[in-house]
Every structure is written in C-alpha cells, then in structure tokens.
Amino acid sequence: MENKIKIKYLGYITDLSGKQYEEININGEETIENLLPFLKKLRDDDYIIVVNGKGAKLNNKVKGGDTIVILPQTGGGNN
C-alpha cells in the first residue's frame, strides 16, 4: 500500500513552502491542514487546493497515493 503523498506547489506558494515539489510519508489518513500548516496563515481565497484533480479544502483528508496541488487564486478584471 502506498504511504506517500505527492505535493506540487505553484506560483508564490512555491516561495512560501520553499520548494516546488515534495513527497510526505503518512500512515492512514491526514488532513491537508495538518500536512501543510503554513496554509493557515493565508486567507482561504488566496489559494486553491486540488487533490487528485478535484477541488479540496484544508479539512479534507488525504491518504497515501494521493496527489495535492496548491496554486494561487487568480483574479480577473471587470468586463
């Protein structure tokens, strides 16, 4: 059974995490918030969390074999 979670950081999130990519070993399930505590310092609308291609929140649980992508929220102008 896979016990590693792959995490990719994009944009300024790379600067906050200090890396572009990492793998974390876990046993069982863990919340994203516990794995990536630096995200709690940001506002919820500053970033997007994607787990296995689907949107997620800090309190979502992940397990070995999952892939997490953290990217900055992008904004647009008025039309």
mmCIF file with all atom_site columns, N, CA and C in Angstrom:
data_model
loop_
_atom_site.group_PDB
_atom_site.id
_atom_site.type_symbol
_atom_site.label_atom_id
_atom_site.label_alt_id
_atom_site.label_comp_id
_atom_site.label_asym_id
_atom_site.label_entity_id
_atom_site.label_seq_id
_atom_site.pdbx_PDB_ins_code
_atom_site.Cartn_x
_atom_site.Cartn_y
_atom_site.Cartn_z
_atom_site.occupancy
_atom_site.B_iso_or_equiv
_atom_site.pdbx_formal_charge
_atom_site.auth_seq_id
_atom_site.auth_comp_id
_atom_site.auth_asym_id
_atom_site.auth_atom_id
_atom_site.pdbx_PDB_model_num
ATOM 1   N N  . MET A 1 1  ? 0.845   -1.197 0.000   1.00 0.00 ? 1  MET A N  1
ATOM 2   C CA . MET A 1 1  ? 0.000   0.000  0.000   1.00 0.00 ? 1  MET A CA 1
ATOM 3   C C  . MET A 1 1  ? 0.882   1.250  0.000   1.00 0.00 ? 1  MET A C  1
ATOM 4   N N  . GLU A 1 2  ? 0.540   2.166  -0.853  1.00 0.00 ? 2  GLU A N  1
ATOM 5   C CA . GLU A 1 2  ? 1.284   3.426  -0.986  1.00 0.00 ? 2  GLU A CA 1
ATOM 6   C C  . GLU A 1 2  ? 1.073   4.278  0.261   1.00 0.00 ? 2  GLU A C  1
ATOM 7   N N  . ASN A 1 3  ? 2.152   4.802  0.835   1.00 0.00 ? 3  ASN A N  1
ATOM 8   C CA . ASN A 1 3  ? 2.003   5.666  2.009   1.00 0.00 ? 3  ASN A CA 1
ATOM 9   C C  . ASN A 1 3  ? 2.623   7.037  1.795   1.00 0.00 ? 3  ASN A C  1
ATOM 10  N N  . LYS A 1 4  ? 2.886   7.394  0.529   1.00 0.00 ? 4  LYS A N  1
ATOM 11  C CA . LYS A 1 4  ? 3.436   8.716  0.219   1.00 0.00 ? 4  LYS A CA 1
ATOM 12  C C  . LYS A 1 4  ? 2.385   9.575  -0.454  1.00 0.00 ? 4  LYS A C  1
ATOM 13  N N  . ILE A 1 5  ? 2.392   10.848 -0.077  1.00 0.00 ? 5  ILE A N  1
ATOM 14  C CA . ILE A 1 5  ? 1.545   11.841 -0.721  1.00 0.00 ? 5  ILE A CA 1
ATOM 15  C C  . ILE A 1 5  ? 2.469   12.760 -1.511  1.00 0.00 ? 5  ILE A C  1
ATOM 16  N N  . LYS A 1 6  ? 2.113   13.009 -2.763  1.00 0.00 ? 6  LYS A N  1
ATOM 17  C CA . LYS A 1 6  ? 2.892   13.912 -3.604  1.00 0.00 ? 6  LYS A CA 1
ATOM 18  C C  . LYS A 1 6  ? 2.253   15.289 -3.546  1.00 0.00 ? 6  LYS A C  1
ATOM 19  N N  . ILE A 1 7  ? 3.079   16.307 -3.376  1.00 0.00 ? 7  ILE A N  1
ATOM 20  C CA . ILE A 1 7  ? 2.577   17.675 -3.282  1.00 0.00 ? 7  ILE A CA 1
ATOM 21  C C  . ILE A 1 7  ? 3.339   18.553 -4.267  1.00 0.00 ? 7  ILE A C  1
ATOM 22  N N  . LYS A 1 8  ? 2.598   19.299 -5.088  1.00 0.00 ? 8  LYS A N  1
ATOM 23  C CA . LYS A 1 8  ? 3.186   20.259 -6.025  1.00 0.00 ? 8  LYS A CA 1
ATOM 24  C C  . LYS A 1 8  ? 2.733   21.652 -5.616  1.00 0.00 ? 8  LYS A C  1
ATOM 25  N N  . TYR A 1 9  ? 3.663   22.590 -5.610  1.00 0.00 ? 9  TYR A N  1
ATOM 26  C CA . TYR A 1 9  ? 3.380   23.983 -5.285  1.00 0.00 ? 9  TYR A CA 1
ATOM 27  C C  . TYR A 1 9  ? 3.592   24.819 -6.538  1.00 0.00 ? 9  TYR A C  1
ATOM 28  N N  . LEU A 1 10 ? 2.680   25.744 -6.798  1.00 0.00 ? 10 LEU A N  1
ATOM 29  C CA . LEU A 1 10 ? 2.773   26.600 -7.973  1.00 0.00 ? 10 LEU A CA 1
ATOM 30  C C  . LEU A 1 10 ? 2.747   28.075 -7.563  1.00 0.00 ? 10 LEU A C  1
ATOM 31  N N  . GLY A 1 11 ? 3.318   28.930 -8.421  1.00 0.00 ? 11 GLY A N  1
ATOM 32  C CA . GLY A 1 11 ? 3.279   30.372 -8.188  1.00 0.00 ? 11 GLY A CA 1
ATOM 33  C C  . GLY A 1 11 ? 3.959   30.772 -6.896  1.00 0.00 ? 11 GLY A C  1
ATOM 34  N N  . TYR A 1 12 ? 3.413   31.785 -6.228  1.00 0.00 ? 12 TYR A N  1
ATOM 35  C CA . TYR A 1 12 ? 4.039   32.289 -4.997  1.00 0.00 ? 12 TYR A CA 1
ATOM 36  C C  . TYR A 1 12 ? 3.957   31.279 -3.862  1.00 0.00 ? 12 TYR A C  1
ATOM 37  N N  . ILE A 1 13 ? 3.124   30.264 -3.989  1.00 0.00 ? 13 ILE A N  1
ATOM 38  C CA . ILE A 1 13 ? 3.052   29.214 -2.970  1.00 0.00 ? 13 ILE A CA 1
ATOM 39  C C  . ILE A 1 13 ? 4.403   28.487 -2.893  1.00 0.00 ? 13 ILE A C  1
ATOM 40  N N  . THR A 1 14 ? 5.109   28.425 -4.013  1.00 0.00 ? 14 THR A N  1
ATOM 41  C CA . THR A 1 14 ? 6.452   27.841 -4.034  1.00 0.00 ? 14 THR A CA 1
ATOM 42  C C  . THR A 1 14 ? 7.368   28.594 -3.078  1.00 0.00 ? 14 THR A C  1
ATOM 43  N N  . ASP A 1 15 ? 7.276   29.922 -3.076  1.00 0.00 ? 15 ASP A N  1
ATOM 44  C CA . ASP A 1 15 ? 8.101   30.733 -2.170  1.00 0.00 ? 15 ASP A CA 1
ATOM 45  C C  . ASP A 1 15 ? 7.749   30.468 -0.710  1.00 0.00 ? 15 ASP A C  1
ATOM 46  N N  . LEU A 1 16 ? 6.466   30.342 -0.413  1.00 0.00 ? 16 LEU A N  1
ATOM 47  C CA . LEU A 1 16 ? 6.034   30.100 0.968   1.00 0.00 ? 16 LEU A CA 1
ATOM 48  C C  . LEU A 1 16 ? 6.482   28.738 1.485   1.00 0.00 ? 16 LEU A C  1
ATOM 49  N N  . SER A 1 17 ? 6.415   27.734 0.608   1.00 0.00 ? 17 SER A N  1
ATOM 50  C CA . SER A 1 17 ? 6.777   26.381 1.024   1.00 0.00 ? 17 SER A CA 1
ATOM 51  C C  . SER A 1 17 ? 8.279   26.144 0.960   1.00 0.00 ? 17 SER A C  1
ATOM 52  N N  . GLY A 1 18 ? 8.969   26.948 0.134   1.00 0.00 ? 18 GLY A N  1
ATOM 53  C CA . GLY A 1 18 ? 10.402  26.770 -0.027  1.00 0.00 ? 18 GLY A CA 1
ATOM 54  C C  . GLY A 1 18 ? 10.776  25.689 -1.026  1.00 0.00 ? 18 GLY A C  1
ATOM 55  N N  . LYS A 1 19 ? 9.780   25.158 -1.739  1.00 0.00 ? 19 LYS A N  1
ATOM 56  C CA . LYS A 1 19 ? 10.051  24.108 -2.715  1.00 0.00 ? 19 LYS A CA 1
ATOM 57  C C  . LYS A 1 19 ? 8.935   24.043 -3.748  1.00 0.00 ? 19 LYS A C  1
ATOM 58  N N  . GLN A 1 20 ? 9.205   23.361 -4.858  1.00 0.00 ? 20 GLN A N  1
ATOM 59  C CA . GLN A 1 20 ? 8.197   23.201 -5.900  1.00 0.00 ? 20 GLN A CA 1
ATOM 60  C C  . GLN A 1 20 ? 7.463   21.878 -5.778  1.00 0.00 ? 20 GLN A C  1
ATOM 61  N N  . TYR A 1 21 ? 8.116   20.905 -5.151  1.00 0.00 ? 21 TYR A N  1
ATOM 62  C CA . TYR A 1 21 ? 7.571   19.555 -5.110  1.00 0.00 ? 21 TYR A CA 1
ATOM 63  C C  . TYR A 1 21 ? 8.094   18.847 -3.870  1.00 0.00 ? 21 TYR A C  1
ATOM 64  N N  . GLU A 1 22 ? 7.277   17.997 -3.290  1.00 0.00 ? 22 GLU A N  1
ATOM 65  C CA . GLU A 1 22 ? 7.753   17.161 -2.197  1.00 0.00 ? 22 GLU A CA 1
ATOM 66  C C  . GLU A 1 22 ? 6.875   15.930 -2.063  1.00 0.00 ? 22 GLU A C  1
ATOM 67  N N  . GLU A 1 23 ? 7.403   14.942 -1.395  1.00 0.00 ? 23 GLU A N  1
ATOM 68  C CA . GLU A 1 23 ? 6.644   13.751 -1.046  1.00 0.00 ? 23 GLU A CA 1
ATOM 69  C C  . GLU A 1 23 ? 6.683   13.611 0.467   1.00 0.00 ? 23 GLU A C  1
ATOM 70  N N  . ILE A 1 24 ? 5.536   13.294 1.051   1.00 0.00 ? 24 ILE A N  1
ATOM 71  C CA . ILE A 1 24 ? 5.426   13.149 2.500   1.00 0.00 ? 24 ILE A CA 1
ATOM 72  C C  . ILE A 1 24 ? 4.913   11.750 2.799   1.00 0.00 ? 24 ILE A C  1
ATOM 73  N N  . ASN A 1 25 ? 5.567   11.059 3.710   1.00 0.00 ? 25 ASN A N  1
ATOM 74  C CA . ASN A 1 25 ? 5.094   9.753  4.163   1.00 0.00 ? 25 ASN A CA 1
ATOM 75  C C  . ASN A 1 25 ? 4.040   9.941  5.244   1.00 0.00 ? 25 ASN A C  1
ATOM 76  N N  . ILE A 1 26 ? 2.935   9.227  5.124   1.00 0.00 ? 26 ILE A N  1
ATOM 77  C CA . ILE A 1 26 ? 1.918   9.266  6.176   1.00 0.00 ? 26 ILE A CA 1
ATOM 78  C C  . ILE A 1 26 ? 1.421   7.848  6.452   1.00 0.00 ? 26 ILE A C  1
ATOM 79  N N  . ASN A 1 27 ? 0.856   7.678  7.623   1.00 0.00 ? 27 ASN A N  1
ATOM 80  C CA . ASN A 1 27 ? 0.206   6.424  7.980   1.00 0.00 ? 27 ASN A CA 1
ATOM 81  C C  . ASN A 1 27 ? -1.285  6.692  8.073   1.00 0.00 ? 27 ASN A C  1
ATOM 82  N N  . GLY A 1 28 ? -2.079  5.990  7.314   1.00 0.00 ? 28 GLY A N  1
ATOM 83  C CA . GLY A 1 28 ? -3.525  6.201  7.342   1.00 0.00 ? 28 GLY A CA 1
ATOM 84  C C  . GLY A 1 28 ? -3.924  7.461  6.613   1.00 0.00 ? 28 GLY A C  1
ATOM 85  N N  . GLU A 1 29 ? -4.818  8.222  7.226   1.00 0.00 ? 29 GLU A N  1
ATOM 86  C CA . GLU A 1 29 ? -5.306  9.470  6.632   1.00 0.00 ? 29 GLU A CA 1
ATOM 87  C C  . GLU A 1 29 ? -4.854  10.656 7.472   1.00 0.00 ? 29 GLU A C  1
ATOM 88  N N  . GLU A 1 30 ? -4.767  11.798 6.821   1.00 0.00 ? 30 GLU A N  1
ATOM 89  C CA . GLU A 1 30 ? -4.376  13.036 7.498   1.00 0.00 ? 30 GLU A CA 1
ATOM 90  C C  . GLU A 1 30 ? -5.077  14.189 6.803   1.00 0.00 ? 30 GLU A C  1
ATOM 91  N N  . THR A 1 31 ? -5.366  15.259 7.547   1.00 0.00 ? 31 THR A N  1
ATOM 92  C CA . THR A 1 31 ? -5.965  16.423 6.906   1.00 0.00 ? 31 THR A CA 1
ATOM 93  C C  . THR A 1 31 ? -4.878  17.232 6.198   1.00 0.00 ? 31 THR A C  1
ATOM 94  N N  . ILE A 1 32 ? -5.282  17.937 5.169   1.00 0.00 ? 32 ILE A N  1
ATOM 95  C CA . ILE A 1 32 ? -4.351  18.802 4.445   1.00 0.00 ? 32 ILE A CA 1
ATOM 96  C C  . ILE A 1 32 ? -3.804  19.860 5.392   1.00 0.00 ? 32 ILE A C  1
ATOM 97  N N  . GLU A 1 33 ? -4.654  20.367 6.266   1.00 0.00 ? 33 GLU A N  1
ATOM 98  C CA . GLU A 1 33 ? -4.255  21.387 7.234   1.00 0.00 ? 33 GLU A CA 1
ATOM 99  C C  . GLU A 1 33 ? -3.093  20.912 8.111   1.00 0.00 ? 33 GLU A C  1
ATOM 100 N N  . ASN A 1 34 ? -3.125  19.664 8.549   1.00 0.00 ? 34 ASN A N  1
ATOM 101 C CA . ASN A 1 34 ? -2.041  19.138 9.382   1.00 0.00 ? 34 ASN A CA 1
ATOM 102 C C  . ASN A 1 34 ? -0.763  18.912 8.587   1.00 0.00 ? 34 ASN A C  1
ATOM 103 N N  . LEU A 1 35 ? -0.900  18.557 7.314   1.00 0.00 ? 35 LEU A N  1
ATOM 104 C CA . LEU A 1 35 ? 0.271   18.325 6.472   1.00 0.00 ? 35 LEU A CA 1
ATOM 105 C C  . LEU A 1 35 ? 0.940   19.626 6.036   1.00 0.00 ? 35 LEU A C  1
ATOM 106 N N  . LEU A 1 36 ? 0.139   20.661 5.825   1.00 0.00 ? 36 LEU A N  1
ATOM 107 C CA . LEU A 1 36 ? 0.635   21.926 5.279   1.00 0.00 ? 36 LEU A CA 1
ATOM 108 C C  . LEU A 1 36 ? 0.208   23.095 6.163   1.00 0.00 ? 36 LEU A C  1
ATOM 109 N N  . PRO A 1 37 ? 0.716   23.161 7.395   1.00 0.00 ? 37 PRO A N  1
ATOM 110 C CA . PRO A 1 37 ? 0.246   24.180 8.340   1.00 0.00 ? 37 PRO A CA 1
ATOM 111 C C  . PRO A 1 37 ? 0.479   25.614 7.883   1.00 0.00 ? 37 PRO A C  1
ATOM 112 N N  . PHE A 1 38 ? 1.452   25.867 6.986   1.00 0.00 ? 38 PHE A N  1
ATOM 113 C CA . PHE A 1 38 ? 1.710   27.239 6.532   1.00 0.00 ? 38 PHE A CA 1
ATOM 114 C C  . PHE A 1 38 ? 0.512   27.819 5.788   1.00 0.00 ? 38 PHE A C  1
ATOM 115 N N  . LEU A 1 39 ? -0.365  26.967 5.259   1.00 0.00 ? 39 LEU A N  1
ATOM 116 C CA . LEU A 1 39 ? -1.539  27.471 4.535   1.00 0.00 ? 39 LEU A CA 1
ATOM 117 C C  . LEU A 1 39 ? -2.516  28.187 5.464   1.00 0.00 ? 39 LEU A C  1
ATOM 118 N N  . LYS A 1 40 ? -2.509  27.846 6.753   1.00 0.00 ? 40 LYS A N  1
ATOM 119 C CA . LYS A 1 40 ? -3.414  28.501 7.703   1.00 0.00 ? 40 LYS A CA 1
ATOM 120 C C  . LYS A 1 40 ? -3.105  29.984 7.856   1.00 0.00 ? 40 LYS A C  1
ATOM 121 N N  . LYS A 1 41 ? -1.890  30.393 7.475   1.00 0.00 ? 41 LYS A N  1
ATOM 122 C CA . LYS A 1 41 ? -1.504  31.799 7.575   1.00 0.00 ? 41 LYS A CA 1
ATOM 123 C C  . LYS A 1 41 ? -2.115  32.635 6.449   1.00 0.00 ? 41 LYS A C  1
ATOM 124 N N  . LEU A 1 42 ? -2.648  31.972 5.430   1.00 0.00 ? 42 LEU A N  1
ATOM 125 C CA . LEU A 1 42 ? -3.229  32.663 4.275   1.00 0.00 ? 42 LEU A CA 1
ATOM 126 C C  . LEU A 1 42 ? -4.745  32.712 4.391   1.00 0.00 ? 42 LEU A C  1
ATOM 127 N N  . ARG A 1 43 ? -5.342  33.634 3.665   1.00 0.00 ? 43 ARG A N  1
ATOM 128 C CA . ARG A 1 43 ? -6.807  33.657 3.573   1.00 0.00 ? 43 ARG A CA 1
ATOM 129 C C  . ARG A 1 43 ? -7.248  32.524 2.648   1.00 0.00 ? 43 ARG A C  1
ATOM 130 N N  . ASP A 1 44 ? -8.428  31.996 2.896   1.00 0.00 ? 44 ASP A N  1
ATOM 131 C CA . ASP A 1 44 ? -8.953  30.894 2.076   1.00 0.00 ? 44 ASP A CA 1
ATOM 132 C C  . ASP A 1 44 ? -9.023  31.243 0.595   1.00 0.00 ? 44 ASP A C  1
ATOM 133 N N  . ASP A 1 45 ? -9.240  32.525 0.298   1.00 0.00 ? 45 ASP A N  1
ATOM 134 C CA . ASP A 1 45 ? -9.369  32.900 -1.108  1.00 0.00 ? 45 ASP A CA 1
ATOM 135 C C  . ASP A 1 45 ? -8.034  33.282 -1.751  1.00 0.00 ? 45 ASP A C  1
ATOM 136 N N  . ASP A 1 46 ? -6.916  33.014 -1.062  1.00 0.00 ? 46 ASP A N  1
ATOM 137 C CA . ASP A 1 46 ? -5.590  33.275 -1.622  1.00 0.00 ? 46 ASP A CA 1
ATOM 138 C C  . ASP A 1 46 ? -5.039  32.096 -2.420  1.00 0.00 ? 46 ASP A C  1
ATOM 139 N N  . TYR A 1 47 ? -5.617  30.927 -2.247  1.00 0.00 ? 47 TYR A N  1
ATOM 140 C CA . TYR A 1 47 ? -5.072  29.729 -2.873  1.00 0.00 ? 47 TYR A CA 1
ATOM 141 C C  . TYR A 1 47 ? -6.181  28.738 -3.215  1.00 0.00 ? 47 TYR A C  1
ATOM 142 N N  . ILE A 1 48 ? -5.823  27.789 -4.062  1.00 0.00 ? 48 ILE A N  1
ATOM 143 C CA . ILE A 1 48 ? -6.730  26.706 -4.449  1.00 0.00 ? 48 ILE A CA 1
ATOM 144 C C  . ILE A 1 48 ? -6.013  25.401 -4.137  1.00 0.00 ? 48 ILE A C  1
ATOM 145 N N  . ILE A 1 49 ? -6.742  24.450 -3.569  1.00 0.00 ? 49 ILE A N  1
ATOM 146 C CA . ILE A 1 49 ? -6.203  23.124 -3.291  1.00 0.00 ? 49 ILE A CA 1
ATOM 147 C C  . ILE A 1 49 ? -6.894  22.143 -4.226  1.00 0.00 ? 49 ILE A C  1
ATOM 148 N N  . VAL A 1 50 ? -6.105  21.332 -4.891  1.00 0.00 ? 50 VAL A N  1
ATOM 149 C CA . VAL A 1 50 ? -6.640  20.293 -5.773  1.00 0.00 ? 50 VAL A CA 1
ATOM 150 C C  . VAL A 1 50 ? -6.051  18.960 -5.319  1.00 0.00 ? 50 VAL A C  1
ATOM 151 N N  . VAL A 1 51 ? -6.919  17.986 -5.060  1.00 0.00 ? 51 VAL A N  1
ATOM 152 C CA . VAL A 1 51 ? -6.474  16.647 -4.676  1.00 0.00 ? 51 VAL A CA 1
ATOM 153 C C  . VAL A 1 51 ? -6.968  15.669 -5.731  1.00 0.00 ? 51 VAL A C  1
ATOM 154 N N  . ASN A 1 52 ? -6.032  15.011 -6.364  1.00 0.00 ? 52 ASN A N  1
ATOM 155 C CA . ASN A 1 52 ? -6.363  14.032 -7.414  1.00 0.00 ? 52 ASN A CA 1
ATOM 156 C C  . ASN A 1 52 ? -7.292  14.630 -8.465  1.00 0.00 ? 52 ASN A C  1
ATOM 157 N N  . GLY A 1 53 ? -7.045  15.899 -8.823  1.00 0.00 ? 53 GLY A N  1
ATOM 158 C CA . GLY A 1 53 ? -7.805  16.552 -9.882  1.00 0.00 ? 53 GLY A CA 1
ATOM 159 C C  . GLY A 1 53 ? -9.123  17.171 -9.458  1.00 0.00 ? 53 GLY A C  1
ATOM 160 N N  . LYS A 1 54 ? -9.456  17.128 -8.155  1.00 0.00 ? 54 LYS A N  1
ATOM 161 C CA . LYS A 1 54 ? -10.718 17.698 -7.665  1.00 0.00 ? 54 LYS A CA 1
ATOM 162 C C  . LYS A 1 54 ? -10.444 18.736 -6.597  1.00 0.00 ? 54 LYS A C  1
ATOM 163 N N  . GLY A 1 55 ? -11.261 19.778 -6.557  1.00 0.00 ? 55 GLY A N  1
ATOM 164 C CA . GLY A 1 55 ? -11.116 20.827 -5.556  1.00 0.00 ? 55 GLY A CA 1
ATOM 165 C C  . GLY A 1 55 ? -11.234 20.277 -4.148  1.00 0.00 ? 55 GLY A C  1
ATOM 166 N N  . ALA A 1 56 ? -10.471 20.864 -3.214  1.00 0.00 ? 56 ALA A N  1
ATOM 167 C CA . ALA A 1 56 ? -10.475 20.407 -1.825  1.00 0.00 ? 56 ALA A CA 1
ATOM 168 C C  . ALA A 1 56 ? -10.322 21.603 -0.892  1.00 0.00 ? 56 ALA A C  1
ATOM 169 N N  . LYS A 1 57 ? -10.557 21.360 0.381   1.00 0.00 ? 57 LYS A N  1
ATOM 170 C CA . LYS A 1 57 ? -10.411 22.357 1.448   1.00 0.00 ? 57 LYS A CA 1
ATOM 171 C C  . LYS A 1 57 ? -9.378  21.862 2.457   1.00 0.00 ? 57 LYS A C  1
ATOM 172 N N  . LEU A 1 58 ? -8.938  22.745 3.347   1.00 0.00 ? 58 LEU A N  1
ATOM 173 C CA . LEU A 1 58 ? -7.935  22.386 4.348   1.00 0.00 ? 58 LEU A CA 1
ATOM 174 C C  . LEU A 1 58 ? -8.344  21.204 5.217   1.00 0.00 ? 58 LEU A C  1
ATOM 175 N N  . ASN A 1 59 ? -9.627  21.062 5.492   1.00 0.00 ? 59 ASN A N  1
ATOM 176 C CA . ASN A 1 59 ? -10.059 19.990 6.391   1.00 0.00 ? 59 ASN A CA 1
ATOM 177 C C  . ASN A 1 59 ? -10.307 18.654 5.685   1.00 0.00 ? 59 ASN A C  1
ATOM 178 N N  . ASN A 1 60 ? -10.098 18.600 4.350   1.00 0.00 ? 60 ASN A N  1
ATOM 179 C CA . ASN A 1 60 ? -10.232 17.336 3.635   1.00 0.00 ? 60 ASN A CA 1
ATOM 180 C C  . ASN A 1 60 ? -9.112  16.388 4.054   1.00 0.00 ? 60 ASN A C  1
ATOM 181 N N  . LYS A 1 61 ? -9.443  15.102 4.128   1.00 0.00 ? 61 LYS A N  1
ATOM 182 C CA . LYS A 1 61 ? -8.447  14.095 4.464   1.00 0.00 ? 61 LYS A CA 1
ATOM 183 C C  . LYS A 1 61 ? -7.842  13.529 3.191   1.00 0.00 ? 61 LYS A C  1
ATOM 184 N N  . VAL A 1 62 ? -6.549  13.211 3.277   1.00 0.00 ? 62 VAL A N  1
ATOM 185 C CA . VAL A 1 62 ? -5.824  12.597 2.171   1.00 0.00 ? 62 VAL A CA 1
ATOM 186 C C  . VAL A 1 62 ? -5.151  11.336 2.700   1.00 0.00 ? 62 VAL A C  1
ATOM 187 N N  . LYS A 1 63 ? -4.784  10.466 1.762   1.00 0.00 ? 63 LYS A N  1
ATOM 188 C CA . LYS A 1 63 ? -4.138  9.207  2.132   1.00 0.00 ? 63 LYS A CA 1
ATOM 189 C C  . LYS A 1 63 ? -3.000  8.929  1.161   1.00 0.00 ? 63 LYS A C  1
ATOM 190 N N  . GLY A 1 64 ? -2.192  7.946  1.462   1.00 0.00 ? 64 GLY A N  1
ATOM 191 C CA . GLY A 1 64 ? -1.086  7.572  0.602   1.00 0.00 ? 64 GLY A CA 1
ATOM 192 C C  . GLY A 1 64 ? -1.548  7.332  -0.828  1.00 0.00 ? 64 GLY A C  1
ATOM 193 N N  . GLY A 1 65 ? -0.745  7.775  -1.768  1.00 0.00 ? 65 GLY A N  1
ATOM 194 C CA . GLY A 1 65 ? -1.082  7.651  -3.178  1.00 0.00 ? 65 GLY A CA 1
ATOM 195 C C  . GLY A 1 65 ? -1.765  8.877  -3.753  1.00 0.00 ? 65 GLY A C  1
ATOM 196 N N  . ASP A 1 66 ? -2.243  9.778  -2.885  1.00 0.00 ? 66 ASP A N  1
ATOM 197 C CA . ASP A 1 66 ? -2.909  10.998 -3.347  1.00 0.00 ? 66 ASP A CA 1
ATOM 198 C C  . ASP A 1 66 ? -1.888  12.013 -3.835  1.00 0.00 ? 66 ASP A C  1
ATOM 199 N N  . THR A 1 67 ? -2.326  12.876 -4.738  1.00 0.00 ? 67 THR A N  1
ATOM 200 C CA . THR A 1 67 ? -1.514  13.985 -5.223  1.00 0.00 ? 67 THR A CA 1
ATOM 201 C C  . THR A 1 67 ? -2.235  15.285 -4.918  1.00 0.00 ? 67 THR A C  1
ATOM 202 N N  . ILE A 1 68 ? -1.531  16.200 -4.248  1.00 0.00 ? 68 ILE A N  1
ATOM 203 C CA . ILE A 1 68 ? -2.072  17.503 -3.881  1.00 0.00 ? 68 ILE A CA 1
ATOM 204 C C  . ILE A 1 68 ? -1.357  18.563 -4.710  1.00 0.00 ? 68 ILE A C  1
ATOM 205 N N  . VAL A 1 69 ? -2.116  19.490 -5.266  1.00 0.00 ? 69 VAL A N  1
ATOM 206 C CA . VAL A 1 69 ? -1.551  20.637 -5.953  1.00 0.00 ? 69 VAL A CA 1
ATOM 207 C C  . VAL A 1 69 ? -2.077  21.881 -5.253  1.00 0.00 ? 69 VAL A C  1
ATOM 208 N N  . ILE A 1 70 ? -1.169  22.786 -4.875  1.00 0.00 ? 70 ILE A N  1
ATOM 209 C CA . ILE A 1 70 ? -1.541  24.048 -4.239  1.00 0.00 ? 70 ILE A CA 1
ATOM 210 C C  . ILE A 1 70 ? -1.154  25.157 -5.187  1.00 0.00 ? 70 ILE A C  1
ATOM 211 N N  . LEU A 1 71 ? -2.133  25.950 -5.617  1.00 0.00 ? 71 LEU A N  1
ATOM 212 C CA . LEU A 1 71 ? -1.841  27.029 -6.541  1.00 0.00 ? 71 LEU A CA 1
ATOM 213 C C  . LEU A 1 71 ? -2.501  28.322 -6.082  1.00 0.00 ? 71 LEU A C  1
ATOM 214 N N  . PRO A 1 72 ? -1.922  29.445 -6.467  1.00 0.00 ? 72 PRO A N  1
ATOM 215 C CA . PRO A 1 72 ? -2.506  30.719 -6.066  1.00 0.00 ? 72 PRO A CA 1
ATOM 216 C C  . PRO A 1 72 ? -3.833  30.952 -6.775  1.00 0.00 ? 72 PRO A C  1
ATOM 217 N N  . GLN A 1 73 ? -4.732  31.586 -6.074  1.00 0.00 ? 73 GLN A N  1
ATOM 218 C CA . GLN A 1 73 ? -6.013  32.003 -6.677  1.00 0.00 ? 73 GLN A CA 1
ATOM 219 C C  . GLN A 1 73 ? -5.714  33.115 -7.666  1.00 0.00 ? 73 GLN A C  1
ATOM 220 N N  . THR A 1 74 ? -6.288  33.029 -8.818  1.00 0.00 ? 74 THR A N  1
ATOM 221 C CA . THR A 1 74 ? -6.097  34.086 -9.800  1.00 0.00 ? 74 THR A CA 1
ATOM 222 C C  . THR A 1 74 ? -7.348  34.943 -9.856  1.00 0.00 ? 74 THR A C  1
ATOM 223 N N  . GLY A 1 75 ? -7.164  36.184 -10.099 1.00 0.00 ? 75 GLY A N  1
ATOM 224 C CA . GLY A 1 75 ? -8.295  37.105 -10.198 1.00 0.00 ? 75 GLY A CA 1
ATOM 225 C C  . GLY A 1 75 ? -8.362  37.700 -11.582 1.00 0.00 ? 75 GLY A C  1
ATOM 226 N N  . GLY A 1 76 ? -9.510  38.149 -11.898 1.00 0.00 ? 76 GLY A N  1
ATOM 227 C CA . GLY A 1 76 ? -9.681  38.778 -13.204 1.00 0.00 ? 76 GLY A CA 1
ATOM 228 C C  . GLY A 1 76 ? -10.216 40.182 -13.053 1.00 0.00 ? 76 GLY A C  1
ATOM 229 N N  . GLY A 1 77 ? -10.243 40.883 -14.135 1.00 0.00 ? 77 GLY A N  1
ATOM 230 C CA . GLY A 1 77 ? -10.767 42.236 -14.120 1.00 0.00 ? 77 GLY A CA 1
ATOM 231 C C  . GLY A 1 77 ? -12.262 42.252 -14.409 1.00 0.00 ? 77 GLY A C  1
ATOM 232 N N  . ASN A 1 78 ? -12.819 43.405 -14.390 1.00 0.00 ? 78 ASN A N  1
ATOM 233 C CA . ASN A 1 78 ? -14.232 43.558 -14.703 1.00 0.00 ? 78 ASN A CA 1
ATOM 234 C C  . ASN A 1 78 ? -14.422 43.584 -16.213 1.00 0.00 ? 78 ASN A C  1
ATOM 235 N N  . ASN A 1 79 ? -15.501 43.005 -16.671 1.00 0.00 ? 79 ASN A N  1
ATOM 236 C CA . ASN A 1 79 ? -15.792 43.003 -18.102 1.00 0.00 ? 79 ASN A CA 1
ATOM 237 C C  . ASN A 1 79 ? -16.722 44.125 -18.458 1.00 0.00 ? 79 ASN A C  1
#
